Amino acid sequence: MIDAAISLLTKNGLVAAFAVVGATVWFSYVVSTKLTSGRIHGSAIAILLGLVLAYAGGLMAGGTKGLADVPIFAGIGLMGGAMLRDFAIVSTAFGVSFSEIKKAGMSGVISLFAGVLVSFVVGALVAVAFGYTDAVSLTTIGAGAATYIVGPVTGAAIGASSELIALSVAAGLVKSVLVMTGTPLVARYIGLDNPRSAMVYGGLMGTTSGVAGGLAATDPKLVPYGAMTATFYTGLGCLLGPSVLFLAIRALVG
C-alpha cells in the first residue's frame, strides 16, 4: 500500500508538490494562530519551514536541489522553477490599481522610492562588509535586502549564481521577520494608527508578508493599506533592481 502510494506520488510529481506546499502552508498558519496569536505571520513560518525542508532534503539525497533531489518530491523542482515563480510574482500585484496609490499622496510615492533605495544601499554595504566587491553580487544581495522577491528577480536578470540568489532570499527573509515582529512594538511611537501612516509604512518597509503580519498584530484594519503600498514596493524594486540600480553599482565598482 505504501509502496503504491509512493509510486503514485513519484509519477505525479507536480500534484505531490502542490499537496506538500498546501500542507506546509496550512500547518504554518495553524502554528501562527495557536502559538503566536498571529504575531508571526503564517507565510513567514511557511518560508522558514521550506528552507529547513530544503536543507534536510539536500542532506538526505546528497544533491544540489534541496527537497527536489528526493524522487517523491521531484515535482517541487518544477513548481519552484522560473515559469511558476514569475507567475507567483506577477500575481502579488494582481488587483492593485495605480489610482489607489494616489490615495497615499506624494508622501506615499516618496516612501516607495526611499524604502527601495535605503534597503538596497544597506544590503549592498553589508555585502561589501562580507567581502563581495563585484557589481552582480552587490546588486543581487542589495536587491534581496529590499524583499526576497526583488532579490531573485534581479539576480536572475543580471546573471547571478544560485548561491548569490539564495543569499538574497535569506536577506529578504530576515527583513520580513524583523518587520513582522518589530511593527507592533514600534507602532505606538511612530504614529502607526491610521490608514495614511499605514500606506507610508508599507511603502518604506516593502516586504508584503512582513508588513501584513506586523499590521495584523497591530491593528487588522490597517493591513489592506500597508499591504497595498508594499505590493507597489515589490513591483518598483523589480523594475529598478536589474536596471537603474545595477547600472549605478556597475558605474561605482566597475
GROMACS .gro file of C-alpha atoms in nm:
model
  254
    1MET     CA    1   0.000   0.000   0.000
    2ILE     CA    2   0.274   0.242   0.099
    3ASP     CA    3   0.483   0.140  -0.200
    4ALA     CA    4   0.184   0.201  -0.428
    5ALA     CA    5   0.129   0.548  -0.277
    6ILE     CA    6   0.497   0.638  -0.317
    7SER     CA    7   0.492   0.516  -0.676
    8LEU     CA    8   0.176   0.718  -0.749
    9LEU     CA    9   0.318   1.038  -0.597
   10THR     CA   10   0.651   0.991  -0.776
   11LYS     CA   11   0.474   0.955  -1.113
   12ASN     CA   12   0.261   1.265  -1.041
   13GLY     CA   13   0.533   1.489  -0.906
   14LEU     CA   14   0.365   1.826  -0.960
   15VAL     CA   15   0.045   1.712  -0.787
   16ALA     CA   16   0.254   1.585  -0.495
   17ALA     CA   17   0.436   1.920  -0.484
   18PHE     CA   18   0.108   2.113  -0.457
   19ALA     CA   19  -0.003   1.877  -0.179
   20VAL     CA   20   0.323   1.922   0.016
   21VAL     CA   21   0.319   2.301  -0.018
   22GLY     CA   22  -0.050   2.317   0.073
   23ALA     CA   23   0.002   2.105   0.384
   24THR     CA   24   0.305   2.315   0.482
   25VAL     CA   25   0.112   2.641   0.447
   26TRP     CA   26  -0.186   2.502   0.640
   27PHE     CA   27   0.041   2.381   0.922
   28SER     CA   28   0.222   2.717   0.929
   29TYR     CA   29  -0.098   2.914   0.968
   30VAL     CA   30  -0.214   2.682   1.245
   31VAL     CA   31   0.118   2.740   1.425
   32SER     CA   32   0.084   3.115   1.367
   33THR     CA   33  -0.265   3.121   1.514
   34LYS     CA   34  -0.220   2.878   1.802
   35LEU     CA   35   0.133   2.955   1.918
   36THR     CA   36   0.192   3.321   1.827
   37SER     CA   37  -0.165   3.460   1.819
   38GLY     CA   38  -0.094   3.585   1.468
   39ARG     CA   39   0.207   3.798   1.570
   40ILE     CA   40   0.430   3.599   1.334
   41HIS     CA   41   0.254   3.567   1.001
   42GLY     CA   42   0.187   3.220   0.863
   43SER     CA   43   0.373   3.297   0.542
   44ALA     CA   44   0.696   3.368   0.733
   45ILE     CA   45   0.667   3.039   0.919
   46ALA     CA   46   0.597   2.861   0.589
   47ILE     CA   47   0.911   3.013   0.434
   48LEU     CA   48   1.124   2.904   0.729
   49LEU     CA   49   0.981   2.552   0.711
   50GLY     CA   50   1.053   2.547   0.339
   51LEU     CA   51   1.417   2.639   0.398
   52VAL     CA   52   1.451   2.372   0.667
   53LEU     CA   53   1.293   2.108   0.440
   54ALA     CA   54   1.520   2.210   0.152
   55TYR     CA   55   1.826   2.176   0.376
   56ALA     CA   56   1.711   1.840   0.510
   57GLY     CA   57   1.633   1.715   0.160
   58GLY     CA   58   1.977   1.820   0.036
   59LEU     CA   59   2.146   1.638   0.324
   60MET     CA   60   1.935   1.326   0.273
   61ALA     CA   61   1.984   1.298  -0.103
   62GLY     CA   62   2.330   1.450  -0.123
   63GLY     CA   63   2.222   1.660  -0.419
   64THR     CA   64   2.211   2.030  -0.501
   65LYS     CA   65   1.837   2.095  -0.545
   66GLY     CA   66   1.723   2.053  -0.186
   67LEU     CA   67   1.399   1.863  -0.134
   68ALA     CA   68   1.360   1.822  -0.511
   69ASP     CA   69   1.651   1.576  -0.506
   70VAL     CA   70   1.426   1.325  -0.326
   71PRO     CA   71   1.238   1.141  -0.605
   72ILE     CA   72   0.895   1.162  -0.440
   73PHE     CA   73   0.933   1.541  -0.411
   74ALA     CA   74   1.090   1.598  -0.753
   75GLY     CA   75   0.783   1.796  -0.864
   76ILE     CA   76   0.882   2.075  -0.625
   77GLY     CA   77   1.169   2.150  -0.862
   78LEU     CA   78   0.918   2.216  -1.141
   79MET     CA   79   0.684   2.405  -0.911
   80GLY     CA   80   0.967   2.632  -0.798
   81GLY     CA   81   1.101   2.680  -1.150
   82ALA     CA   82   1.114   3.005  -1.341
   83MET     CA   83   0.770   2.978  -1.503
   84LEU     CA   84   0.560   2.933  -1.188
   85ARG     CA   85   0.792   3.161  -0.988
   86ASP     CA   86   0.732   3.450  -1.228
   87PHE     CA   87   0.359   3.376  -1.228
   88ALA     CA   88   0.357   3.396  -0.846
   89ILE     CA   89   0.543   3.728  -0.853
   90VAL     CA   90   0.303   3.879  -1.103
   91SER     CA   91   0.007   3.756  -0.900
   92THR     CA   92   0.118   3.963  -0.599
   93ALA     CA   93   0.031   4.276  -0.794
   94PHE     CA   94  -0.299   4.143  -0.933
   95GLY     CA   95  -0.596   4.357  -0.843
   96VAL     CA   96  -0.393   4.660  -0.741
   97SER     CA   97  -0.480   4.975  -0.934
   98PHE     CA   98  -0.234   5.260  -0.978
   99SER     CA   99  -0.512   5.502  -0.891
  100GLU     CA  100  -0.509   5.353  -0.541
  101ILE     CA  101  -0.155   5.477  -0.478
  102LYS     CA  102  -0.280   5.830  -0.525
  103LYS     CA  103  -0.469   5.793  -0.200
  104ALA     CA  104  -0.136   5.790  -0.017
  105GLY     CA  105  -0.039   6.118  -0.181
  106MET     CA  106   0.313   6.237  -0.255
  107SER     CA  107   0.435   6.104   0.081
  108GLY     CA  108   0.338   5.754  -0.030
  109VAL     CA  109   0.528   5.785  -0.359
  110ILE     CA  110   0.837   5.924  -0.184
  111SER     CA  111   0.822   5.643   0.073
  112LEU     CA  112   0.826   5.385  -0.208
  113PHE     CA  113   1.146   5.519  -0.367
  114ALA     CA  114   1.310   5.591  -0.030
  115GLY     CA  115   1.224   5.245   0.100
  116VAL     CA  116   1.371   5.065  -0.202
  117LEU     CA  117   1.687   5.278  -0.214
  118VAL     CA  118   1.763   5.267   0.160
  119SER     CA  119   1.712   4.890   0.179
  120PHE     CA  120   1.924   4.838  -0.132
  121VAL     CA  121   2.210   5.053  -0.003
  122VAL     CA  122   2.209   4.884   0.338
  123GLY     CA  123   2.209   4.539   0.175
  124ALA     CA  124   2.493   4.635  -0.061
  125LEU     CA  125   2.700   4.772   0.229
  126VAL     CA  126   2.651   4.450   0.424
  127ALA     CA  127   2.762   4.257   0.113
  128VAL     CA  128   3.078   4.472   0.096
  129ALA     CA  129   3.144   4.401   0.464
  130PHE     CA  130   3.137   4.027   0.384
  131GLY     CA  131   3.388   4.068   0.102
  132TYR     CA  132   3.172   4.095  -0.208
  133THR     CA  133   3.304   4.358  -0.448
  134ASP     CA  134   3.162   4.287  -0.795
  135ALA     CA  135   2.854   4.460  -0.934
  136VAL     CA  136   2.644   4.144  -0.979
  137SER     CA  137   2.693   4.030  -0.618
  138LEU     CA  138   2.633   4.372  -0.465
  139THR     CA  139   2.323   4.433  -0.675
  140THR     CA  140   2.171   4.090  -0.607
  141ILE     CA  141   2.225   4.098  -0.230
  142GLY     CA  142   2.121   4.464  -0.212
  143ALA     CA  143   1.801   4.384  -0.400
  144GLY     CA  144   1.741   4.090  -0.167
  145ALA     CA  145   1.753   4.330   0.126
  146ALA     CA  146   1.461   4.510  -0.040
  147THR     CA  147   1.250   4.192  -0.043
  148TYR     CA  148   1.306   3.821  -0.101
  149ILE     CA  149   1.117   3.858  -0.430
  150VAL     CA  150   1.317   4.151  -0.569
  151GLY     CA  151   1.646   3.970  -0.498
  152PRO     CA  152   1.583   3.658  -0.710
  153VAL     CA  153   1.423   3.859  -0.992
  154THR     CA  154   1.721   4.095  -1.004
  155GLY     CA  155   1.977   3.817  -0.969
  156ALA     CA  156   1.821   3.611  -1.248
  157ALA     CA  157   1.811   3.915  -1.478
  158ILE     CA  158   2.178   4.007  -1.434
  159GLY     CA  159   2.319   3.654  -1.434
  160ALA     CA  160   2.390   3.596  -1.063
  161SER     CA  161   2.479   3.248  -0.940
  162SER     CA  162   2.230   3.035  -0.748
  163GLU     CA  163   2.436   3.087  -0.429
  164LEU     CA  164   2.400   3.465  -0.458
  165ILE     CA  165   2.029   3.435  -0.524
  166ALA     CA  166   1.994   3.213  -0.216
  167LEU     CA  167   2.175   3.480  -0.011
  168SER     CA  168   1.941   3.747  -0.143
  169VAL     CA  169   1.638   3.537  -0.040
  170ALA     CA  170   1.788   3.491   0.307
  171ALA     CA  171   1.846   3.867   0.341
  172GLY     CA  172   1.486   3.940   0.242
  173LEU     CA  173   1.355   3.675   0.478
  174VAL     CA  174   1.545   3.822   0.774
  175LYS     CA  175   1.400   4.163   0.693
  176SER     CA  176   1.048   4.020   0.665
  177VAL     CA  177   1.067   3.853   1.006
  178LEU     CA  178   1.214   4.167   1.167
  179VAL     CA  179   0.938   4.386   1.022
  180MET     CA  180   0.674   4.136   1.125
  181THR     CA  181   0.787   4.110   1.485
  182GLY     CA  182   0.902   4.470   1.527
  183THR     CA  183   0.598   4.653   1.389
  184PRO     CA  184   0.368   4.601   1.692
  185LEU     CA  185   0.650   4.713   1.922
  186VAL     CA  186   0.716   5.047   1.749
  187ALA     CA  187   0.367   5.126   1.614
  188ARG     CA  188   0.267   5.346   1.907
  189TYR     CA  189   0.588   5.552   1.889
  190ILE     CA  190   0.573   5.624   1.514
  191GLY     CA  191   0.202   5.706   1.491
  192LEU     CA  192   0.111   5.390   1.303
  193ASP     CA  193  -0.258   5.410   1.385
  194ASN     CA  194  -0.434   5.533   1.068
  195PRO     CA  195  -0.465   5.432   0.700
  196ARG     CA  196  -0.238   5.709   0.571
  197SER     CA  197   0.051   5.620   0.803
  198ALA     CA  198  -0.003   5.251   0.719
  199MET     CA  199   0.037   5.329   0.348
  200VAL     CA  200   0.359   5.520   0.411
  201TYR     CA  201   0.487   5.243   0.639
  202GLY     CA  202   0.412   4.978   0.375
  203GLY     CA  203   0.598   5.186   0.116
  204LEU     CA  204   0.903   5.225   0.340
  205MET     CA  205   0.928   4.865   0.460
  206GLY     CA  206   0.822   4.696   0.137
  207THR     CA  207   0.802   4.333   0.237
  208THR     CA  208   0.436   4.245   0.189
  209SER     CA  209   0.428   3.947   0.424
  210GLY     CA  210   0.624   4.135   0.691
  211VAL     CA  211   0.405   4.445   0.671
  212ALA     CA  212   0.083   4.243   0.659
  213GLY     CA  213   0.183   4.032   0.957
  214GLY     CA  214   0.307   4.330   1.156
  215LEU     CA  215  -0.003   4.536   1.091
  216ALA     CA  216  -0.228   4.238   1.165
  217ALA     CA  217  -0.071   4.222   1.510
  218THR     CA  218  -0.104   4.600   1.548
  219ASP     CA  219  -0.447   4.673   1.403
  220PRO     CA  220  -0.602   4.436   1.144
  221LYS     CA  221  -0.794   4.726   0.987
  222LEU     CA  222  -0.463   4.874   0.865
  223VAL     CA  223  -0.349   4.560   0.679
  224PRO     CA  224  -0.504   4.640   0.335
  225TYR     CA  225  -0.348   4.988   0.330
  226GLY     CA  226   0.004   4.878   0.423
  227ALA     CA  227  -0.007   4.567   0.206
  228MET     CA  228  -0.116   4.772  -0.096
  229THR     CA  229   0.185   5.005  -0.097
  230ALA     CA  230   0.414   4.717  -0.002
  231THR     CA  231   0.299   4.543  -0.320
  232PHE     CA  232   0.387   4.851  -0.522
  233TYR     CA  233   0.725   4.849  -0.348
  234THR     CA  234   0.791   4.497  -0.478
  235GLY     CA  235   0.699   4.599  -0.832
  236LEU     CA  236   0.916   4.910  -0.814
  237GLY     CA  237   1.207   4.709  -0.677
  238CYS     CA  238   1.178   4.455  -0.959
  239LEU     CA  239   1.193   4.741  -1.209
  240LEU     CA  240   1.481   4.935  -1.051
  241GLY     CA  241   1.698   4.641  -0.937
  242PRO     CA  242   1.816   4.496  -1.267
  243SER     CA  243   1.818   4.832  -1.445
  244VAL     CA  244   1.895   5.162  -1.272
  245LEU     CA  245   2.044   5.019  -0.953
  246PHE     CA  246   2.260   4.762  -1.136
  247LEU     CA  247   2.393   5.028  -1.373
  248ALA     CA  248   2.465   5.259  -1.080
  249ILE     CA  249   2.657   4.988  -0.892
  250ARG     CA  250   2.850   4.891  -1.205
  251ALA     CA  251   2.945   5.255  -1.257
  252LEU     CA  252   3.078   5.267  -0.900
  253VAL     CA  253   3.270   4.939  -0.880
  254GLY     CA  254   3.332   4.862  -1.246
   0.00000   0.00000   0.00000
